[in-house]
Short mmCIF file of C-alpha atoms in Angstrom, two decimals:
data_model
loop_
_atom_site.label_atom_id
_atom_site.label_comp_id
_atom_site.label_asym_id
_atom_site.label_seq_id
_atom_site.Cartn_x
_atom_site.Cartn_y
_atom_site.Cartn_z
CA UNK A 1 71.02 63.07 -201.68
CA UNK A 2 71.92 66.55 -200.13
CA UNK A 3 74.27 68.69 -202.43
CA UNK A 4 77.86 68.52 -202.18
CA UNK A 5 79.10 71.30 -199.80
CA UNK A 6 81.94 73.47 -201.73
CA UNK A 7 86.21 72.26 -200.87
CA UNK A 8 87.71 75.35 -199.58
CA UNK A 9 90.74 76.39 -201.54
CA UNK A 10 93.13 75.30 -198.58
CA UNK A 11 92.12 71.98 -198.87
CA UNK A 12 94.64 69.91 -200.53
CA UNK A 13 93.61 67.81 -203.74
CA UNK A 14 93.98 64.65 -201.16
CA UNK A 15 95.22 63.85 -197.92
CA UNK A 16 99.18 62.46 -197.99
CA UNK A 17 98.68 59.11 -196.90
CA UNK A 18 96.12 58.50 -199.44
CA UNK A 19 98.63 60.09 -202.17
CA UNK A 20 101.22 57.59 -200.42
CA UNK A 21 98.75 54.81 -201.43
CA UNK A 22 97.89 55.55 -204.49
CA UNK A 23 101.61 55.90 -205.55
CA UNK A 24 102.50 52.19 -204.01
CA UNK A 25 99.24 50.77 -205.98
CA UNK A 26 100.38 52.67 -209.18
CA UNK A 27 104.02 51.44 -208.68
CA UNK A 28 103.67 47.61 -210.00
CA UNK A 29 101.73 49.37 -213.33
CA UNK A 30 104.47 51.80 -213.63
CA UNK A 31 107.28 49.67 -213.60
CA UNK A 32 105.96 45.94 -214.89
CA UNK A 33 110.00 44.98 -216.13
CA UNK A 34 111.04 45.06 -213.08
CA UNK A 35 108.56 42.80 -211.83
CA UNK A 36 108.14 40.15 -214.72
CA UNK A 37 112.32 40.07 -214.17
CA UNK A 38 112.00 39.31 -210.14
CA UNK A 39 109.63 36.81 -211.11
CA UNK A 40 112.31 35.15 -213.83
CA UNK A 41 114.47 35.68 -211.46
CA UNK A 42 113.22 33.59 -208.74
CA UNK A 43 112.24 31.00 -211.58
CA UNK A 44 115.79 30.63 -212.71
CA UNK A 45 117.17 30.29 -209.41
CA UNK A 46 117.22 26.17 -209.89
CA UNK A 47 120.83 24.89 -209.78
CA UNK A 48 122.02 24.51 -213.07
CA UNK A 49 124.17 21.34 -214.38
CA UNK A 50 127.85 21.98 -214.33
CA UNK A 51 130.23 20.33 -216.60
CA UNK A 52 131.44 18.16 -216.05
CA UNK A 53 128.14 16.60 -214.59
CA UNK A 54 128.20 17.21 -210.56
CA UNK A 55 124.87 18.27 -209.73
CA UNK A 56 122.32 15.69 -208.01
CA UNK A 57 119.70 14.39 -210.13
CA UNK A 58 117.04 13.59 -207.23
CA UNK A 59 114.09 14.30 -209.66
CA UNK A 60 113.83 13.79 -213.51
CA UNK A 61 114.84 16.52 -215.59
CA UNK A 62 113.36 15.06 -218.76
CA UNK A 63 109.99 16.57 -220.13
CA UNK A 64 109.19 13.66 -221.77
CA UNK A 65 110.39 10.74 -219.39
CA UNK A 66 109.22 12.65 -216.64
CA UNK A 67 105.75 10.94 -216.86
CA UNK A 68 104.11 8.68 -214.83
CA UNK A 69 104.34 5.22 -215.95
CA UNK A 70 101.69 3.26 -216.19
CA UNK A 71 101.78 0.58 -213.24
CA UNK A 72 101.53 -3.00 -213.14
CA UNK A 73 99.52 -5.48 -210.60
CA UNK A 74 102.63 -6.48 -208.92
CA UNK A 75 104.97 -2.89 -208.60
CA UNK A 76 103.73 0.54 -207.28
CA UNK A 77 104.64 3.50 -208.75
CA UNK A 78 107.86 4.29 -206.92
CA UNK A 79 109.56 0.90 -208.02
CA UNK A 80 108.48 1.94 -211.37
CA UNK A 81 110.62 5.56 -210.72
CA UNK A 82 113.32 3.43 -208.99
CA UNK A 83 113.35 1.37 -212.46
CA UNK A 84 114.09 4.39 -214.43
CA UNK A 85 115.62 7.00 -212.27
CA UNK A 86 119.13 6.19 -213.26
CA UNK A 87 118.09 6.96 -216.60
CA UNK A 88 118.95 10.45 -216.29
CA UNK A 89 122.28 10.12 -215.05
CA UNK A 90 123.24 7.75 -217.22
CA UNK A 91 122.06 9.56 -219.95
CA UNK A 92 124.24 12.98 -219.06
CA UNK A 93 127.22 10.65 -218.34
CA UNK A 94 127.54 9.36 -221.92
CA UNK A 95 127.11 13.17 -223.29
CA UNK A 96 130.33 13.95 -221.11
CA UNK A 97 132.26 10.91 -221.83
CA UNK A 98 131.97 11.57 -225.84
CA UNK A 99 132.97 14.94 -225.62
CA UNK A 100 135.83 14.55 -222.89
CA UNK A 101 137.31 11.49 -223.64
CA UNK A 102 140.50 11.67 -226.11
CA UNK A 103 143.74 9.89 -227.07
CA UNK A 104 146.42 10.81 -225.00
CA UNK A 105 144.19 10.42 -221.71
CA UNK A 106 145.27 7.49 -218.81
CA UNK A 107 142.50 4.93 -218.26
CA UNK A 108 142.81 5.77 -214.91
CA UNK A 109 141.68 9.74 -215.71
CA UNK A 110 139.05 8.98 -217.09
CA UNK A 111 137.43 5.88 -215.09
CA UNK A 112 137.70 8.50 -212.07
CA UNK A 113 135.89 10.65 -214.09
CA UNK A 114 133.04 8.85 -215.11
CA UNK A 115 132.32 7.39 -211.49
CA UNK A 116 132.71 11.06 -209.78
CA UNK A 117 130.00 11.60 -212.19
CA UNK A 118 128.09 8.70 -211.69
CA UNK A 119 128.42 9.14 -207.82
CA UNK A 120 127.67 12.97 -208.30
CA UNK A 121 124.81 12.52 -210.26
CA UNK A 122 122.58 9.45 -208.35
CA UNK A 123 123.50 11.43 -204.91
CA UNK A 124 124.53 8.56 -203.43
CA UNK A 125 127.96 6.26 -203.44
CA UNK A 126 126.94 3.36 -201.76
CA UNK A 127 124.57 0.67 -201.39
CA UNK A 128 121.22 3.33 -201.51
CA UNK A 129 122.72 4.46 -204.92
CA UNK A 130 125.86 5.18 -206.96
CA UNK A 131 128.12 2.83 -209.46
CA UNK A 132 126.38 0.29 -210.54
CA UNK A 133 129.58 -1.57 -211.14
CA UNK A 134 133.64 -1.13 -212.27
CA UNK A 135 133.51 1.52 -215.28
CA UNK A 136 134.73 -0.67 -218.08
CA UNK A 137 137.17 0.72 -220.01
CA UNK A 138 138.19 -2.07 -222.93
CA UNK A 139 140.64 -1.14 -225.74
CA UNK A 140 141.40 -3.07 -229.10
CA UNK A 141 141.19 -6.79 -228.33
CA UNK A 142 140.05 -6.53 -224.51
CA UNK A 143 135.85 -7.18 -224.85
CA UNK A 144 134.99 -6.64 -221.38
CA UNK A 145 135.60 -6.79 -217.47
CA UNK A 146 138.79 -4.52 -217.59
CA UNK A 147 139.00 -1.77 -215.42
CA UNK A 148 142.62 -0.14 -214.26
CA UNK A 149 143.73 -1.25 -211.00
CA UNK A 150 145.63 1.38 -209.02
CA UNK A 151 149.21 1.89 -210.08
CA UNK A 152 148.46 0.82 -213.62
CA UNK A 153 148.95 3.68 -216.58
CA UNK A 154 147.40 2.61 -219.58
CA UNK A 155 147.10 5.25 -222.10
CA UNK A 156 144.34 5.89 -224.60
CA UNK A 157 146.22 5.83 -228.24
CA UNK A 158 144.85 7.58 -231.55
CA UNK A 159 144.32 3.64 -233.33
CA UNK A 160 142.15 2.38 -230.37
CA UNK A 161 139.04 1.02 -229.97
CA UNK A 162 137.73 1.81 -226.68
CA UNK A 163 134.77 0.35 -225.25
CA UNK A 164 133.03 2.19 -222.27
CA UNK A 165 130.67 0.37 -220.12
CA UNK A 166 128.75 2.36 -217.48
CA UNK A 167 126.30 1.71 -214.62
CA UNK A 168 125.03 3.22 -212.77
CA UNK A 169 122.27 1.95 -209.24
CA UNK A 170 119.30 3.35 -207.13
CA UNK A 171 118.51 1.18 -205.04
CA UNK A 172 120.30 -1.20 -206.22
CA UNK A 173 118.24 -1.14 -210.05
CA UNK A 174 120.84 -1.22 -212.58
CA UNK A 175 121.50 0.80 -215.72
CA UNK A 176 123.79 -0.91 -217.74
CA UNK A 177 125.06 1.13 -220.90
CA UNK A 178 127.73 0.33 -223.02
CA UNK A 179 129.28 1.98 -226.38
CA UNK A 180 132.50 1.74 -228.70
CA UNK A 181 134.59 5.21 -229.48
CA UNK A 182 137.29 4.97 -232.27
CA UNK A 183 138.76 7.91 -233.91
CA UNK A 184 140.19 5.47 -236.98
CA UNK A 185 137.27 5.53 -239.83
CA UNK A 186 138.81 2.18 -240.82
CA UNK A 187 136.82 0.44 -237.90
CA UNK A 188 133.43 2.14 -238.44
CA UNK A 189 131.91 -0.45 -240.06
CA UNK A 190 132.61 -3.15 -237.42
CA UNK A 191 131.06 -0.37 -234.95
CA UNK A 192 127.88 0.12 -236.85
CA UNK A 193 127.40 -3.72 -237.66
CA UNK A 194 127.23 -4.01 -233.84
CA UNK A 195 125.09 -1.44 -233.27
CA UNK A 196 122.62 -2.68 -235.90
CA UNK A 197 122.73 -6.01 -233.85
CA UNK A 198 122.04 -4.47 -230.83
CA UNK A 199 119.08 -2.39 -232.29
CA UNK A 200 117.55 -5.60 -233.82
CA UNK A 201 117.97 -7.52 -230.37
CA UNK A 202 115.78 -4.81 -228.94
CA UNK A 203 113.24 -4.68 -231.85
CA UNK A 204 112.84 -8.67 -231.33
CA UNK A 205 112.46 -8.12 -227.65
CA UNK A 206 109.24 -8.17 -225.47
CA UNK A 207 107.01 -9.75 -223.31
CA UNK A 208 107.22 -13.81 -224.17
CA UNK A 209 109.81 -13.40 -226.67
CA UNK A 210 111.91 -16.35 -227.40
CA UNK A 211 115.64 -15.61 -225.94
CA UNK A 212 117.67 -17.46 -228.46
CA UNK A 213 117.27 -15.58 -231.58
CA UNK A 214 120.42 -15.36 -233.46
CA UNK A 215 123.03 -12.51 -234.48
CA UNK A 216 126.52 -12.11 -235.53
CA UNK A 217 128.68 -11.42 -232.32
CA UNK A 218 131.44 -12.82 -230.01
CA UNK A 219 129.52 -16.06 -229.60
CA UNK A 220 131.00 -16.59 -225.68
CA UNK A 221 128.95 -13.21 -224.51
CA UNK A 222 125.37 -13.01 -223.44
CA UNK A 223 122.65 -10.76 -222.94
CA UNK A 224 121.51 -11.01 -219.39
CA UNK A 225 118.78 -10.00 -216.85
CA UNK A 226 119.44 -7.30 -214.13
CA UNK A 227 117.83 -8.45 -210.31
CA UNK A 228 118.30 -5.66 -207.78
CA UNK A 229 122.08 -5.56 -206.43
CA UNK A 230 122.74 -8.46 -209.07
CA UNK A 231 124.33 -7.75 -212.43
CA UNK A 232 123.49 -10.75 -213.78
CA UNK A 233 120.52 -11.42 -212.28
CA UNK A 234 122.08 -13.45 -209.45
CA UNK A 235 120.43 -16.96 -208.43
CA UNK A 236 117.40 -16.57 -210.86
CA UNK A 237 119.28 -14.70 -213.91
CA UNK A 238 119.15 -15.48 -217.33
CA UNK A 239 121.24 -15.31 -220.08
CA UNK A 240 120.47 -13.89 -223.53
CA UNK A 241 122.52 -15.89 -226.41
CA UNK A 242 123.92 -13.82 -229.05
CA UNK A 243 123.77 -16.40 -231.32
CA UNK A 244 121.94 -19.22 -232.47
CA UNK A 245 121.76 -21.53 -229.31
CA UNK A 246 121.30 -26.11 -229.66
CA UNK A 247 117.28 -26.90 -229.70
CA UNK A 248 116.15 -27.36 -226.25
CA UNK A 249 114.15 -30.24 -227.37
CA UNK A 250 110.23 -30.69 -226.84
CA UNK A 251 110.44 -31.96 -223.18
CA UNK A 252 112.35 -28.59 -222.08
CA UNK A 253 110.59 -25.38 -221.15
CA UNK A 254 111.40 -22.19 -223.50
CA UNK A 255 113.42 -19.28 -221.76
CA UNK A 256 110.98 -16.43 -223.12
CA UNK A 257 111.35 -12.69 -221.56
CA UNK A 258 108.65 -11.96 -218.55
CA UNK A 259 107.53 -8.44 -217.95
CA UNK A 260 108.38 -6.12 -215.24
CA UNK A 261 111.82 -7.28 -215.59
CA UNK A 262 114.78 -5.53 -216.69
CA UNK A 263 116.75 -7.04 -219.77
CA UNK A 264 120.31 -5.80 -221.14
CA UNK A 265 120.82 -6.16 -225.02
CA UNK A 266 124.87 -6.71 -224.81
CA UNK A 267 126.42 -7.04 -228.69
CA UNK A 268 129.69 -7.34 -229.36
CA UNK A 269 131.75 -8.13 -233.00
CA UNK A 270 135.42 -9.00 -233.36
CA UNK A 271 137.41 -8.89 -236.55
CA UNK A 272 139.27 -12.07 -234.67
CA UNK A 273 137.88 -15.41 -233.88
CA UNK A 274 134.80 -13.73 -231.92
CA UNK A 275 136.35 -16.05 -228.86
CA UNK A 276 137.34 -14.61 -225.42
CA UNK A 277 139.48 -16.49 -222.53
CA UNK A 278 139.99 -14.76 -219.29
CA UNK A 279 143.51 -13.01 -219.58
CA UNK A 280 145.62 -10.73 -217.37
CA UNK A 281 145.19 -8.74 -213.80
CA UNK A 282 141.95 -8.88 -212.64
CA UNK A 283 140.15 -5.67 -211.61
CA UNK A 284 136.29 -6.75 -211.38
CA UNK A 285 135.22 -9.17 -207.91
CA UNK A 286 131.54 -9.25 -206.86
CA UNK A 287 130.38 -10.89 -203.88
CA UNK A 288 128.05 -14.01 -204.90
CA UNK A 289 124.40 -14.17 -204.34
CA UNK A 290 123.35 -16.19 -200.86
CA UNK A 291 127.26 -16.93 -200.74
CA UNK A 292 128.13 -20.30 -199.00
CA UNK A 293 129.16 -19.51 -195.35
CA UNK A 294 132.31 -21.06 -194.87
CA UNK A 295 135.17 -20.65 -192.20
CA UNK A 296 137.69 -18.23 -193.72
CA UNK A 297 141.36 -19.06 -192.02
CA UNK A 298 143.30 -15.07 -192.25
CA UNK A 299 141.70 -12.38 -190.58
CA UNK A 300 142.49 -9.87 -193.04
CA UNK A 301 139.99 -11.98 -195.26
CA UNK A 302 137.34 -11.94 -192.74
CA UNK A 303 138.06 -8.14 -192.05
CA UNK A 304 138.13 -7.42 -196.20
CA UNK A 305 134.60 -9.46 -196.30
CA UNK A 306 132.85 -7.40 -193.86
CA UNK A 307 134.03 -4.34 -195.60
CA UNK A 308 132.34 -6.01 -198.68
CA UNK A 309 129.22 -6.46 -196.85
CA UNK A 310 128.99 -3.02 -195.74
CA UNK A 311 129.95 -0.87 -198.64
CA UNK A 312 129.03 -3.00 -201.68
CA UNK A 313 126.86 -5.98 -200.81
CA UNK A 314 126.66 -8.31 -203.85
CA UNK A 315 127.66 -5.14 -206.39
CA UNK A 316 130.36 -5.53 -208.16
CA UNK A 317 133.75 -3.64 -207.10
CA UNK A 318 137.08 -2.70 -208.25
CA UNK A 319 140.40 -2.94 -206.56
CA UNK A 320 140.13 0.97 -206.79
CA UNK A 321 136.84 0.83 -204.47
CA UNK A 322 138.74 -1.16 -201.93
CA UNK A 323 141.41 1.54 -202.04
CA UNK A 324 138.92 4.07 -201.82
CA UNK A 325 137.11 2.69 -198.28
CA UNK A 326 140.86 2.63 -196.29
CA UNK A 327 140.78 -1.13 -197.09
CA UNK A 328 144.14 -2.11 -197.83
CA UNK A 329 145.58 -5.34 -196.33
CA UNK A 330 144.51 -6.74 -199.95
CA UNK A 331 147.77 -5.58 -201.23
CA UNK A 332 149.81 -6.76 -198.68
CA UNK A 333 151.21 -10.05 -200.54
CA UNK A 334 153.42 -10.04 -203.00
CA UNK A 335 152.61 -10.70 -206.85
CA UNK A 336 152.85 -14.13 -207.95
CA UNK A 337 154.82 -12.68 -210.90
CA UNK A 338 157.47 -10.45 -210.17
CA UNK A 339 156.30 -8.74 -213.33
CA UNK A 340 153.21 -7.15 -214.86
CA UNK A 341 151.04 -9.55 -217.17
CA UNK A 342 150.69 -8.81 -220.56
CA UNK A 343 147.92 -9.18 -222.05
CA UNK A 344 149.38 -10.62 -225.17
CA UNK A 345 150.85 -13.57 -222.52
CA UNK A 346 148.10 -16.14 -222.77
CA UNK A 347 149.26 -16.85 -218.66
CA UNK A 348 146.45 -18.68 -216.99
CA UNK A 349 144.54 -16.01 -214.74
CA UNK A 350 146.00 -16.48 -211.42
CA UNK A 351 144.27 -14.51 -208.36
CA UNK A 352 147.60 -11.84 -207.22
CA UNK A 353 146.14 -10.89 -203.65
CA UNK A 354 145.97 -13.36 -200.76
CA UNK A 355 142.93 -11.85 -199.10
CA UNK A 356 140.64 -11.81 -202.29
CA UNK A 357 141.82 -15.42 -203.12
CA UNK A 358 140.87 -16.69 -199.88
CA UNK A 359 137.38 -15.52 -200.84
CA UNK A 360 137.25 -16.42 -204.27
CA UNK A 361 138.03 -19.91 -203.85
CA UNK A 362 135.15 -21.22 -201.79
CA UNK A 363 132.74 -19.56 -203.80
CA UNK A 364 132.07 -16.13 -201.17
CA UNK A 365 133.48 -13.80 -204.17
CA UNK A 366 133.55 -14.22 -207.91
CA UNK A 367 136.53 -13.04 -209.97
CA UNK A 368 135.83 -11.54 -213.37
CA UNK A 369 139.01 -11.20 -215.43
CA UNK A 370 139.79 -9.23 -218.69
CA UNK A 371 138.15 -11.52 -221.12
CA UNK A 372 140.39 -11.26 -224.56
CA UNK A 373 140.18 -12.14 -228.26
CA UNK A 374 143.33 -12.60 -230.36
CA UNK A 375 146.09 -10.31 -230.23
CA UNK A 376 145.60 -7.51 -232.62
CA UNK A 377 142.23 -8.50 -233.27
CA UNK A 378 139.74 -5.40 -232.52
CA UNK A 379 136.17 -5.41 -231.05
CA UNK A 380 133.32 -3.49 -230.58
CA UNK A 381 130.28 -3.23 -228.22
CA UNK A 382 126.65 -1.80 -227.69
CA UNK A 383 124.53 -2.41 -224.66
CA UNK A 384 121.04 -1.15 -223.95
CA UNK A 385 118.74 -2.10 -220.53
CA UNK A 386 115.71 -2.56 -221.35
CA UNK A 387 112.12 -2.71 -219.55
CA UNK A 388 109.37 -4.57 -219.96
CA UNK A 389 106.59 -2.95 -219.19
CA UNK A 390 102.77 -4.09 -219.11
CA UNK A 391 101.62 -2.44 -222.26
CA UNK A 392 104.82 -1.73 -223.65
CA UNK A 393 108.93 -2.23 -223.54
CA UNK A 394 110.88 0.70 -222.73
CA UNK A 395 114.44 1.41 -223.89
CA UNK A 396 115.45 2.73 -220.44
CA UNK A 397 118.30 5.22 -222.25
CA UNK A 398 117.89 6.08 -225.83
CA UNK A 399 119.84 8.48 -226.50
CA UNK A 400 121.46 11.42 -229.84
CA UNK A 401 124.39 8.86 -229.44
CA UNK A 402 122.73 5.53 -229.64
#
């Protein structure tokens, strides 16, 4: 190599550009805070949850449920995420409900609540997603299927028992959840006896289980299996006894549990008779599976059907949801009784709106009234869905609460 010729004095160290470099390549070592917090920065810019619950849950937030499940011969893996994607929703829902709901609140409050948060939460308030059906809201010796209609103000006392039964649809897969609240320790018991009936209907469950095992509950409810859009299961549901069912006899098939099928685990205890009858204003309709079609005579019943069709299928619906669409010819007729129904009555359910009643009685819609023990009586429920899975079954939402 020749030798290095000498740098004249006047020479600077380095030209300015290449100090210009060298300063932007030293910059990221000189300041490394600034970039690790751009980096955070753009890592924490996911929307965060509000309370209460409004965000969209259009992926699975859950570390652990956030796996794929394993698939079966018969489902692909998206049915499998359709299966469970309410989960999360559901799941933030009852968080919210236990730490808003408080004597002194309407029933009205808080059902809106719930379903802005159940319609917030599945992105969707429709037949693609959204309430899975009418948010039950049952105090003291109302078990199920009540709901407040609009006009009604029922208020949550300080001795109730309030029973809160959620779902929530994708697709038209169900979540059903249900718990009891009280804030009188004198009913604790009856609420943990029903949960520990619940949790032992789920250990005993699984693939070719026997559906009549028996418990301790209101011997008129079931357990029953969840079909898309159907509740109950629609034409091929089956019900789950809560107690000790007649032998079927040797010449009749056993009802066992099949797999890839959904399953809810519904317990409820009364300190009455642990009987219900259908009582008071009716809130809950659903439109039956493959309904008959028959000739309907009133065009508001023809017009109220098609606005079934269209915004709720075969899902169950409230009064409120009617309401809610700009369908109101319902309530054009007049009440049968010029004055509300008490529970505590023991009147004979009568249908109170033409339009409804022209589709309830040749079997296009089913009514679902309050269903009530003995006055003063008190009762409690837990519900869990279930799925049975190929290798496993899955409590779809297990949560700190139950």
């Amino acid at each position: 190599m020749p030798p290095s010729e000498p740098i004249p004095d006047s020479v600077p160290d380095a030209a300015p550009e290449d100090s210009d470099k060298d300063e932007l390549d030293d910059a990221p070592d000189a300041n490394p805070v600034a970039t690790d917090a751009k980096k955070k920065k753009k890592k924490s810019a996911k929307p965060q949850q509000s309370d209460p619950p409004r965000v969209g849950l259009n992926t699975r937030t859950i570390t652990h449920s956030a796996r794929s499940p394993p698939r079966s011969a018969n489902l692909s893996g998206w049915r499998w995420r359709t299966r469970r994607r309410p989960t999360s929703a559901s799941g933030r829902l009852r968080q919210n409900v236990h730490k808003t709901i408080r004597p002194g609140m309407s029933l009205t409050e808080i059902a809106e609540n719930v379903e802005a948060g159940v319609r917030a939460l599945a992105e969707g308030d429709g037949l693609d997603a959204g309430v899975g059906f009418p948010t039950g809201l049952n105090i003291n010796e109302i078990a199920a299927h009540f709901s407040p209609n609009a006009g009604d103000k029922p208020v949550l006392k300080m001795g109730d028992i309030l029973k809160v039964d959620i779902g929530v649809h994708v697709k038209g897969r169900i979540l059903d959840s249900a718990f009891t609240m009280s804030w009188a320790p004198e009913y604790q018991q009856l609420l943990d006896a029903v949960q520990a009936a619940t949790n032992t209907g789920i250990r005993e469950a699984g693939i070719g289980a026997s559906l009549v095992f028996p418990v301790k509950p209101i011997s008129t409810f079931c357990g029953h299996t969840i079909t898309p859009y159907n509740i109950h299961g629609g034409a091929t549901g089956k019900s789950i006894p809560s107690v000790k069912t007649t032998d079927l006899g040797s010449n009749q098939p056993r009802i066992i549990a099949r797999c890839a099928r959904n399953y809810a685990v519904d317990t409820f205890g009364s300190t009455g008779r642990g009987r219900v009858n259908e009582q008071g204003d009716c809130s809950h309709y659903a439109k039956i599976y493959k309904a008959p079609k028959v000739p309907l005579r009133l065009t508001s019943a023809k017009t109220l059907l098609k606005t079934i069709d269209k915004h709720f299928g075969t899902l169950p619906f409230a009064r409120r949801y009617l309401d809610r669409v700009g369908e109101s010819k319902y309530l054009l007729a007049a009440r049968l009784f010029p004055f509300p129904v008490p529970f505590h009555a023991h009147i004979p359910f009568f249908p109170l709106y033409p339009e409804l009643n022209h589709l309830v009685a040749p079997g296009v819609v089913a009514d679902y009234p309050p269903l009530v023990d003995q006055i003063g009586s008190m009762t409690s429920q837990f519900e869990h869905t279930i799925l049975l899975r190929p290798t496993c079954k899955e409590v779809v939402r297990r949560g700190d609460d139950f």
